[in-house]
Coordinates of C-alpha atoms in Angstrom, one line a residue:
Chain A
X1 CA 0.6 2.4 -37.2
X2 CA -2.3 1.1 -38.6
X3 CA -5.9 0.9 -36.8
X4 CA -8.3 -2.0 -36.8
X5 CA -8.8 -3.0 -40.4
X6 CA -11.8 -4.5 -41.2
X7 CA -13.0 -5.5 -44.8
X8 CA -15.0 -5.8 -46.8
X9 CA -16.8 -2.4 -45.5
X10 CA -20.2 -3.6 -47.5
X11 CA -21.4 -7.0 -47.9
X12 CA -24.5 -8.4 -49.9
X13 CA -25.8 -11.3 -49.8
X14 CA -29.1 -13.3 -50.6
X15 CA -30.9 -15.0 -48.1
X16 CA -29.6 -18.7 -47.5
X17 CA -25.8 -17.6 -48.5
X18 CA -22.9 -17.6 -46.3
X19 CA -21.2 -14.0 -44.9
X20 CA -17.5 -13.7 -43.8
X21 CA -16.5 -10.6 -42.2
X22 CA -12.7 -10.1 -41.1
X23 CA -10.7 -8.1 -38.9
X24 CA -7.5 -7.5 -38.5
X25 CA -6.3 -6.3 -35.0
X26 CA -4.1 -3.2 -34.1
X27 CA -0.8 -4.7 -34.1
X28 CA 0.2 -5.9 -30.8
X29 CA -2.9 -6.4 -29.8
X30 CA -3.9 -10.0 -29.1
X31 CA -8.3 -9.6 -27.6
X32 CA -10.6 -9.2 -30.2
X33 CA -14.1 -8.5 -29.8
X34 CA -17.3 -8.6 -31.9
X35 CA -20.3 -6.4 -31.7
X36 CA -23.4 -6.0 -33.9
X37 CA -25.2 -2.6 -33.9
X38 CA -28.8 -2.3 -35.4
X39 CA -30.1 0.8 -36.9
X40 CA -31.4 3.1 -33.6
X41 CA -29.5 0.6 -31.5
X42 CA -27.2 0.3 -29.4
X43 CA -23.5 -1.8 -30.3
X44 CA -24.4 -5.2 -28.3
X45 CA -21.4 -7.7 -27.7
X46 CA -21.4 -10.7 -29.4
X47 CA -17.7 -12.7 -28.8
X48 CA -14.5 -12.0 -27.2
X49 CA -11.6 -14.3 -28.5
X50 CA -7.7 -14.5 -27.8
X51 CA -5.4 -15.9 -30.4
X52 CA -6.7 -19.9 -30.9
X53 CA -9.4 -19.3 -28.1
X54 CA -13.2 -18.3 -27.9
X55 CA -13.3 -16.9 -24.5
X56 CA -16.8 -15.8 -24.6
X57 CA -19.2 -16.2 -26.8
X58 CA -22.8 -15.6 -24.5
X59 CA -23.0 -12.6 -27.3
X60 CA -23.6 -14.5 -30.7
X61 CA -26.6 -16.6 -31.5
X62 CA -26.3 -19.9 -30.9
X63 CA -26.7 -21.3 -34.3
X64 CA -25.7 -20.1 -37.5
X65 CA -23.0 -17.6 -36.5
X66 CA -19.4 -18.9 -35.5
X67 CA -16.0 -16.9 -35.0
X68 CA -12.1 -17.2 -34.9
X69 CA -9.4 -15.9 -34.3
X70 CA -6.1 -18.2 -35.7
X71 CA -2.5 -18.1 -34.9
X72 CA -2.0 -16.7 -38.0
X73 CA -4.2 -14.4 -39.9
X74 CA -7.5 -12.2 -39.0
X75 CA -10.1 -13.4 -37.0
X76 CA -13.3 -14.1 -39.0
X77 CA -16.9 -13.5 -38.1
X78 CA -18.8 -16.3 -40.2
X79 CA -22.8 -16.2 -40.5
X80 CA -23.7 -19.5 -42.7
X81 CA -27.8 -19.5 -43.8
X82 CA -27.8 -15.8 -43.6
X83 CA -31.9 -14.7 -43.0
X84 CA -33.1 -11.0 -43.6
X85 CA -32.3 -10.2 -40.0
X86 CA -29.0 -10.6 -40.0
X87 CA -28.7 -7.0 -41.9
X88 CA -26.6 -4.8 -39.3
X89 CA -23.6 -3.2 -38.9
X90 CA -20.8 -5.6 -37.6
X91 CA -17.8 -3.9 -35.5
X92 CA -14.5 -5.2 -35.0
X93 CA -12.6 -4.0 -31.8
X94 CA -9.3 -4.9 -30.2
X95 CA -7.2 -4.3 -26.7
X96 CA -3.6 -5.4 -25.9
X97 CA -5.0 -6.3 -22.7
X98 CA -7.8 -8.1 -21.1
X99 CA -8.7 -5.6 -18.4
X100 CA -11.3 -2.6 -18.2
X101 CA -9.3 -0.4 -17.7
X102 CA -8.1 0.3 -21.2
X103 CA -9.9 1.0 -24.5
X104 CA -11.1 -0.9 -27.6
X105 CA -9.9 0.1 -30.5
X106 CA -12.7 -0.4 -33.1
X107 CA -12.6 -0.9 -36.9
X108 CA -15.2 1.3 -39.2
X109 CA -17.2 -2.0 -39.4
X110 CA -19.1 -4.1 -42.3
X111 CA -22.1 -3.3 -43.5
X112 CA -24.1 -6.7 -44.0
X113 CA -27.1 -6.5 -46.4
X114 CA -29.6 -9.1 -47.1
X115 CA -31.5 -9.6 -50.1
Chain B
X1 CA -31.9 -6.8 -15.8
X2 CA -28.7 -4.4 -16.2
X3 CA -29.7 -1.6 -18.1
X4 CA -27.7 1.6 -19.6
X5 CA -29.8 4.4 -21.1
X6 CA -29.1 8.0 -22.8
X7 CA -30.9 10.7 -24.6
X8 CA -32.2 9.3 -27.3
X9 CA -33.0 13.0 -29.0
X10 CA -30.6 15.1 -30.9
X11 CA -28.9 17.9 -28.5
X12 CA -29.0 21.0 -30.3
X13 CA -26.3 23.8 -29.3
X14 CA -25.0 26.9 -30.9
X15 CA -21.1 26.8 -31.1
X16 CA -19.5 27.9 -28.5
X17 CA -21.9 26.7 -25.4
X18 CA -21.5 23.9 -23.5
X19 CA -22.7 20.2 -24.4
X20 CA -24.0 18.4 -22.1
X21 CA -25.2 14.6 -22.2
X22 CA -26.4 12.0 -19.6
X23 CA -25.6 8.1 -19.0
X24 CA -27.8 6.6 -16.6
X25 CA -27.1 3.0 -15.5
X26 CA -29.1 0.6 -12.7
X27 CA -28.2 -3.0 -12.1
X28 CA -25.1 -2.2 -12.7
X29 CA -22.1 -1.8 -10.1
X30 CA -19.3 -1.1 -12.6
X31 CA -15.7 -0.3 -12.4
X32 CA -14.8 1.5 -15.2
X33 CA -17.2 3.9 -17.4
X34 CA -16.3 4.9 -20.9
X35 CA -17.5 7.9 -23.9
X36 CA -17.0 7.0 -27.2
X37 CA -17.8 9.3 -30.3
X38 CA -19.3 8.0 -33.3
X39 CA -19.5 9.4 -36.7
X40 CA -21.9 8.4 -39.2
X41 CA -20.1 5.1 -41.0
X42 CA -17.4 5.0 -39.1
X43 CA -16.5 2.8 -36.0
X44 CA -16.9 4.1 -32.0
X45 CA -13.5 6.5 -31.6
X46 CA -12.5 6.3 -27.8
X47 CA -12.3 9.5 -26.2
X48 CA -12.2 9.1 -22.1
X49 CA -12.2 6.3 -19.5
X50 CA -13.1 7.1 -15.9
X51 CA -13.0 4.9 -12.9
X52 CA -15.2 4.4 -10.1
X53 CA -12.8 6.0 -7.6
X54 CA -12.4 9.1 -9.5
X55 CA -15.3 11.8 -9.4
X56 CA -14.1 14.1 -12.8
X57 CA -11.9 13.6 -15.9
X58 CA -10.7 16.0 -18.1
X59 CA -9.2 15.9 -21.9
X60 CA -8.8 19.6 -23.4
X61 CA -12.7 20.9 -23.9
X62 CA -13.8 17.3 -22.5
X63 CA -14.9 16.3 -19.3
X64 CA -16.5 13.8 -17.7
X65 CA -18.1 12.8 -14.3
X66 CA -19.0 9.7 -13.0
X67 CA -21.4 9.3 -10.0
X68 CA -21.7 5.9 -8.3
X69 CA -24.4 7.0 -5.9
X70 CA -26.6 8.7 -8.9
X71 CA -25.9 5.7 -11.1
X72 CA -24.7 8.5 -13.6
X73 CA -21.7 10.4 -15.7
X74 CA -22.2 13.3 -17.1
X75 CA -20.0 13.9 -20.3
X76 CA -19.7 18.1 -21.1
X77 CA -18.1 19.4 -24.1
X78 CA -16.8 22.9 -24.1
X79 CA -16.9 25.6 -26.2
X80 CA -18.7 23.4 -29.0
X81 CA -17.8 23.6 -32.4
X82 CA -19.5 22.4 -35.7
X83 CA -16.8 19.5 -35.6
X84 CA -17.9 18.0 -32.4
X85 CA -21.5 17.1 -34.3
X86 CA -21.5 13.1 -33.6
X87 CA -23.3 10.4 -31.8
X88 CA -21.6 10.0 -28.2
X89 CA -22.2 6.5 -26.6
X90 CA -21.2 5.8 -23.4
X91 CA -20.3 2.1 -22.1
X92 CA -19.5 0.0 -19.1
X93 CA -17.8 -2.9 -18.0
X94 CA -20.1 -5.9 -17.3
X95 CA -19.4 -7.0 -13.3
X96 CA -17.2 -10.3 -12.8
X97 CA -16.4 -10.9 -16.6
X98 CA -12.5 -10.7 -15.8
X99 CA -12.4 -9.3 -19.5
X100 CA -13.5 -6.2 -21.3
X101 CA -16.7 -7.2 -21.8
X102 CA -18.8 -3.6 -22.6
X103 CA -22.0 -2.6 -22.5
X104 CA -23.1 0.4 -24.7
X105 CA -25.7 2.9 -24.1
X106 CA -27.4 3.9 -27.2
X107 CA -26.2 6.9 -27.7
X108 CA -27.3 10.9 -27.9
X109 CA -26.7 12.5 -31.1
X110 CA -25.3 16.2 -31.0
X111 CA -25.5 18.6 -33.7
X112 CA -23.6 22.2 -33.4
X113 CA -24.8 24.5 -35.2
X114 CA -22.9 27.6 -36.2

């Protein structure tokens, strides 16, 4: 029963190119969530999305990054124009429900690197 | 502005004692209060969920508190060993979301020392 897969674990890229993280959720589950965490940082939420659906996105900058989640594949964290801020560590997590009351399940994350 | 904060220096035991770190909220009213560990490149592994209605949980040498009046949990580990060395963050649920939406503390480091 595999966990949250995420991939590719490192990622480089030069300033001005595009990033594209994915993550595939535990199986069954269907709420996916985004999270960046900065070195001495806490992880800070960035989108929650359903199958076809951004449910909120108050999390993620309001250009340059965009996220999905389609009927049919992984859900993808895309950062277009990357800058030398973007490096962080960028954490997949999933639920098979919506409520609090159960955990999120959380890949071991991509490591995005800016040059 | 909500607001979650934790040790943000290393606890240093000797294996064997108990561990004990400290999640202080304010602004915050939450249902449901979470401990996650973290190891160094890896994702946040849950460990326990408590909810607002219940004063203790326990999970073999872990236990956690949660005190709604205090605005605190307090999360103890046991009889320590080297193998509990991690960072331990806790989270909450944001008020009124109707989803999962967490906020993490930053997180106390713990090292065990043999």
């Amino acid at each position: 029963n595999a966990g949250v897969m995420q991939n590719p674990r490192h990622l480089v890229r030069r300033r001005g190119q595009e990033a594209r993280l994915r993550c595939s959720p535990m199986k069954g589950h269907s709420h996916v969530y985004w999270y960046r965490q900065l070195p001495e940082e806490g992880l800070k939420f960035m989108v929650y999305l359903q199958k076809e659906n951004i449910i909120d996105e108050s999390g993620m900058p309001k250009e340059r990054f965009s996220a999905e989640f389609p009927k049919e594949g992984p859900s993808i964290l895309r950062i277009q124009q990357v800058v030398r801020g973007d490096s962080a560590a960028y954490f997949c997590a999933s639920s098979p429900v919506k409520e609090s009351n159960q955990p999120q399940h959380f890949g071991d994350g991509t490591r995005l690197s800016i040059l | 502005s909500q607001k979650i904060e934790q040790n943000s220096e290393a606890l240093n035991i000797q294996e064997g004692k108990t561990a004990t770190l400290t999640c202080n909220y304010t602004n915050y009213s939450p249902a449901y209060l979470q401990w996650y560990r973290q190891d160094p490149g890896r994702g946040p592994v849950f460990l326990l969920l408590i909810r607002e209605n219940e004063k203790e949980k326990r999970k073999e040498r872990l236990k956690v508190t949660f005190d709604t009046t205090l605005k605190q949990s307090l999360f103890h580990i046991t009889a320590s060993q080297p193998a509990d060395s991690a960072t331990y963050l806790c989270a909450l649920d944001m008020e009124n979301t109707g989803f999962q939406k967490l906020v993490f503390g930053t997180g106390t480091r713990l090292l065990v020392s043999p």
